[in-house]
Amino acid sequence: MNRNLFFLLITFILFSCKENSKIPANTKKESKPKTEKQDNITTEISTDISQLQKLIDFSKFRPEKVKFKYTFIDNSNGRVPGPSDSFLEAILYFDDKTMEKIQEISQNEEASNLNYQKKAFKFDWLEKQVLSELESSDSLKNIHPDLIFGTNNGECWYLKNKILLKKETN
């Protein structure tokens, strides 16, 4: 009787282990967004593509991964309520072929009138290697208005397989 109970217990344990191993090993948990709220200002830093997709349009080109900082200033509760302001800084990562297609589309737009400053794309949360790549990039070849993500007034800086995007609404 004890032998049968022991055998049953071992079988149950092995079966439980097997069930746990069916969870895909490559399933990445999205890192939780870091959100700070101070008075009427909410700032969120996240790597969640679905959250960023609520702010910009990925119907033409969807990035492989993203990181962004979104700041929302709620001006609706002041002495004189006014429109709210928002600021978006993002880095969008693409594969080689997708980035080539994006550059082909952007190649035809007039970039000489753009008044973008490289320092505006030096987001304080960017990794050092991205900042270094930005610093060594050519302003005339890499600045573009947003023609792809539907921001209307967005500014883009193209790097190797990534785009720095900046958008303000105020």
mmCIF file of C-alpha atoms in Angstrom:
data_model
loop_
_atom_site.group_PDB
_atom_site.id
_atom_site.type_symbol
_atom_site.label_atom_id
_atom_site.label_comp_id
_atom_site.label_asym_id
_atom_site.label_seq_id
_atom_site.Cartn_x
_atom_site.Cartn_y
_atom_site.Cartn_z
ATOM 1 C CA MET A 1 0.000 0.000 0.000
ATOM 2 C CA ASN A 2 2.794 2.449 0.917
ATOM 3 C CA ARG A 3 4.618 1.501 -2.247
ATOM 4 C CA ASN A 4 1.526 2.322 -4.366
ATOM 5 C CA LEU A 5 1.010 5.631 -2.570
ATOM 6 C CA PHE A 6 4.677 6.534 -3.063
ATOM 7 C CA PHE A 7 4.465 5.641 -6.781
ATOM 8 C CA LEU A 8 1.308 7.752 -7.162
ATOM 9 C CA LEU A 9 2.949 10.700 -5.419
ATOM 10 C CA ILE A 10 6.039 10.536 -7.668
ATOM 11 C CA THR A 11 3.835 10.319 -10.775
ATOM 12 C CA PHE A 12 1.852 13.347 -9.636
ATOM 13 C CA ILE A 13 5.026 15.388 -9.038
ATOM 14 C CA LEU A 14 6.465 14.484 -12.445
ATOM 15 C CA PHE A 15 3.183 15.313 -14.143
ATOM 16 C CA SER A 16 3.125 18.717 -12.411
ATOM 17 C CA CYS A 17 6.681 19.476 -13.539
ATOM 18 C CA LYS A 18 5.815 18.517 -17.099
ATOM 19 C CA GLU A 19 2.837 20.906 -17.120
ATOM 20 C CA ASN A 20 5.033 23.793 -15.949
ATOM 21 C CA SER A 21 7.546 23.091 -18.696
ATOM 22 C CA LYS A 22 4.871 23.706 -21.332
ATOM 23 C CA ILE A 23 5.111 27.440 -20.689
ATOM 24 C CA PRO A 24 7.204 28.799 -23.586
ATOM 25 C CA ALA A 25 10.715 29.690 -22.520
ATOM 26 C CA ASN A 26 10.825 32.705 -24.826
ATOM 27 C CA THR A 27 7.745 34.305 -23.267
ATOM 28 C CA LYS A 28 8.973 37.679 -22.130
ATOM 29 C CA LYS A 29 7.179 39.446 -19.379
ATOM 30 C CA GLU A 30 6.708 43.082 -20.281
ATOM 31 C CA SER A 31 8.542 45.175 -17.800
ATOM 32 C CA LYS A 32 6.105 47.216 -15.798
ATOM 33 C CA PRO A 33 6.014 50.842 -16.778
ATOM 34 C CA LYS A 34 7.604 53.265 -14.378
ATOM 35 C CA THR A 35 4.966 55.886 -13.613
ATOM 36 C CA GLU A 36 5.466 59.026 -11.560
ATOM 37 C CA LYS A 37 2.732 61.483 -10.671
ATOM 38 C CA GLN A 38 3.435 64.911 -9.232
ATOM 39 C CA ASP A 39 0.518 67.323 -8.914
ATOM 40 C CA ASN A 40 -1.033 67.504 -12.390
ATOM 41 C CA ILE A 41 1.963 65.942 -14.206
ATOM 42 C CA THR A 42 2.094 62.219 -14.943
ATOM 43 C CA THR A 43 5.238 60.720 -16.469
ATOM 44 C CA GLU A 44 5.515 57.139 -17.685
ATOM 45 C CA ILE A 45 8.566 55.290 -19.012
ATOM 46 C CA SER A 46 7.705 51.988 -20.667
ATOM 47 C CA THR A 47 8.727 49.329 -23.189
ATOM 48 C CA ASP A 48 5.150 48.226 -23.905
ATOM 49 C CA ILE A 49 4.464 48.451 -27.655
ATOM 50 C CA SER A 50 0.700 48.200 -27.156
ATOM 51 C CA GLN A 51 0.765 51.246 -24.843
ATOM 52 C CA LEU A 52 2.782 53.270 -27.353
ATOM 53 C CA GLN A 53 0.428 52.178 -30.128
ATOM 54 C CA LYS A 54 -2.306 54.140 -28.340
ATOM 55 C CA LEU A 55 -0.244 57.300 -28.893
ATOM 56 C CA ILE A 56 1.145 56.796 -32.406
ATOM 57 C CA ASP A 57 0.089 54.785 -35.462
ATOM 58 C CA PHE A 58 1.923 51.531 -36.264
ATOM 59 C CA SER A 59 -0.342 50.508 -39.168
ATOM 60 C CA LYS A 60 2.381 51.135 -41.790
ATOM 61 C CA PHE A 61 5.421 49.890 -39.872
ATOM 62 C CA ARG A 62 5.434 48.131 -36.514
ATOM 63 C CA PRO A 63 8.707 48.266 -34.547
ATOM 64 C CA GLU A 64 10.290 45.133 -33.087
ATOM 65 C CA LYS A 65 10.711 46.832 -29.725
ATOM 66 C CA VAL A 66 10.300 50.259 -28.198
ATOM 67 C CA LYS A 67 11.099 52.356 -25.206
ATOM 68 C CA PHE A 68 9.343 55.624 -24.555
ATOM 69 C CA LYS A 69 8.706 58.390 -22.075
ATOM 70 C CA TYR A 70 5.260 59.980 -22.077
ATOM 71 C CA THR A 71 4.510 63.072 -20.016
ATOM 72 C CA PHE A 72 0.937 64.286 -19.603
ATOM 73 C CA ILE A 73 0.149 67.637 -17.998
ATOM 74 C CA ASP A 74 -3.500 67.863 -16.983
ATOM 75 C CA ASN A 75 -4.507 71.520 -17.124
ATOM 76 C CA SER A 76 -8.231 70.894 -16.652
ATOM 77 C CA ASN A 77 -8.339 71.537 -12.892
ATOM 78 C CA GLY A 78 -6.536 74.865 -12.587
ATOM 79 C CA ARG A 79 -7.988 78.266 -11.698
ATOM 80 C CA VAL A 80 -8.476 78.788 -15.398
ATOM 81 C CA PRO A 81 -8.936 75.338 -16.959
ATOM 82 C CA GLY A 82 -7.164 74.901 -20.244
ATOM 83 C CA PRO A 83 -6.168 72.210 -22.703
ATOM 84 C CA SER A 84 -3.840 69.499 -21.482
ATOM 85 C CA ASP A 85 -0.294 69.168 -22.786
ATOM 86 C CA SER A 86 1.627 66.009 -23.620
ATOM 87 C CA PHE A 87 5.187 65.189 -24.583
ATOM 88 C CA LEU A 88 6.387 61.940 -26.128
ATOM 89 C CA GLU A 89 9.979 60.776 -26.522
ATOM 90 C CA ALA A 90 10.480 57.344 -28.049
ATOM 91 C CA ILE A 91 13.050 55.039 -29.554
ATOM 92 C CA LEU A 92 11.676 52.540 -32.073
ATOM 93 C CA TYR A 93 13.765 49.547 -33.175
ATOM 94 C CA PHE A 94 13.326 48.010 -36.651
ATOM 95 C CA ASP A 95 14.912 45.214 -38.670
ATOM 96 C CA ASP A 96 17.133 46.063 -41.683
ATOM 97 C CA LYS A 97 14.474 45.623 -44.386
ATOM 98 C CA THR A 98 11.834 47.654 -42.589
ATOM 99 C CA MET A 99 14.274 50.480 -41.901
ATOM 100 C CA GLU A 100 15.263 50.528 -45.595
ATOM 101 C CA LYS A 101 11.594 50.888 -46.586
ATOM 102 C CA ILE A 102 11.102 53.704 -44.083
ATOM 103 C CA GLN A 103 14.158 55.518 -45.438
ATOM 104 C CA GLU A 104 12.910 55.118 -49.030
ATOM 105 C CA ILE A 105 9.614 56.774 -48.105
ATOM 106 C CA SER A 106 11.352 59.567 -46.205
ATOM 107 C CA GLN A 107 13.960 60.147 -48.910
ATOM 108 C CA ASN A 108 11.630 62.232 -51.031
ATOM 109 C CA GLU A 109 10.505 64.733 -48.400
ATOM 110 C CA GLU A 110 12.046 68.163 -48.153
ATOM 111 C CA ALA A 111 14.338 68.127 -45.110
ATOM 112 C CA SER A 112 16.213 71.373 -45.697
ATOM 113 C CA ASN A 113 13.509 73.466 -43.998
ATOM 114 C CA LEU A 114 13.566 71.433 -40.821
ATOM 115 C CA ASN A 115 14.801 73.231 -37.754
ATOM 116 C CA TYR A 116 15.468 70.225 -35.530
ATOM 117 C CA GLN A 117 18.252 70.376 -33.016
ATOM 118 C CA LYS A 118 20.291 67.289 -32.181
ATOM 119 C CA LYS A 119 20.166 68.189 -28.488
ATOM 120 C CA ALA A 120 16.354 67.862 -28.546
ATOM 121 C CA PHE A 121 16.806 64.136 -29.235
ATOM 122 C CA LYS A 122 19.264 63.546 -26.372
ATOM 123 C CA PHE A 123 16.587 62.034 -24.157
ATOM 124 C CA ASP A 124 17.817 61.715 -20.567
ATOM 125 C CA TRP A 125 16.740 58.049 -20.395
ATOM 126 C CA LEU A 126 18.576 56.827 -23.534
ATOM 127 C CA GLU A 127 21.402 54.313 -23.284
ATOM 128 C CA LYS A 128 24.940 55.641 -23.713
ATOM 129 C CA GLN A 129 25.545 53.764 -26.976
ATOM 130 C CA VAL A 130 22.434 55.334 -28.549
ATOM 131 C CA LEU A 131 23.501 58.788 -27.355
ATOM 132 C CA SER A 132 26.932 58.163 -28.839
ATOM 133 C CA GLU A 133 25.419 57.090 -32.170
ATOM 134 C CA LEU A 134 23.202 60.184 -32.159
ATOM 135 C CA GLU A 135 26.173 62.421 -31.424
ATOM 136 C CA SER A 136 28.160 61.046 -34.367
ATOM 137 C CA SER A 137 25.225 61.146 -36.819
ATOM 138 C CA ASP A 138 24.850 63.720 -39.589
ATOM 139 C CA SER A 139 22.052 66.231 -38.994
ATOM 140 C CA LEU A 140 21.284 66.792 -42.662
ATOM 141 C CA LYS A 141 20.900 63.099 -43.509
ATOM 142 C CA ASN A 142 19.104 61.880 -40.405
ATOM 143 C CA ILE A 143 16.406 64.410 -39.556
ATOM 144 C CA HIS A 144 12.911 63.829 -40.884
ATOM 145 C CA PRO A 145 9.389 64.973 -40.182
ATOM 146 C CA ASP A 146 7.122 62.140 -39.123
ATOM 147 C CA LEU A 147 5.488 60.835 -42.298
ATOM 148 C CA ILE A 148 4.930 57.330 -40.987
ATOM 149 C CA PHE A 149 3.456 57.302 -37.467
ATOM 150 C CA GLY A 150 0.606 59.797 -37.875
ATOM 151 C CA THR A 151 1.757 62.361 -35.320
ATOM 152 C CA ASN A 152 1.197 65.390 -37.613
ATOM 153 C CA ASN A 153 3.908 67.393 -35.847
ATOM 154 C CA GLY A 154 6.324 64.640 -34.855
ATOM 155 C CA GLU A 155 10.049 64.898 -35.398
ATOM 156 C CA CYS A 156 12.248 61.903 -36.218
ATOM 157 C CA TRP A 157 15.970 61.255 -36.127
ATOM 158 C CA TYR A 158 17.022 58.129 -38.020
ATOM 159 C CA LEU A 159 19.873 56.011 -36.693
ATOM 160 C CA LYS A 160 20.964 52.486 -37.644
ATOM 161 C CA ASN A 161 17.809 50.320 -37.384
ATOM 162 C CA LYS A 162 16.171 52.735 -34.972
ATOM 163 C CA ILE A 163 14.230 55.952 -34.973
ATOM 164 C CA LEU A 164 14.182 58.567 -32.247
ATOM 165 C CA LEU A 165 10.757 60.192 -32.257
ATOM 166 C CA LYS A 166 9.644 63.336 -30.482
ATOM 167 C CA LYS A 167 6.114 64.715 -30.357
ATOM 168 C CA GLU A 168 4.583 67.594 -28.415
ATOM 169 C CA THR A 169 0.938 68.500 -28.028
ATOM 170 C CA ASN A 170 0.218 71.791 -26.315
#
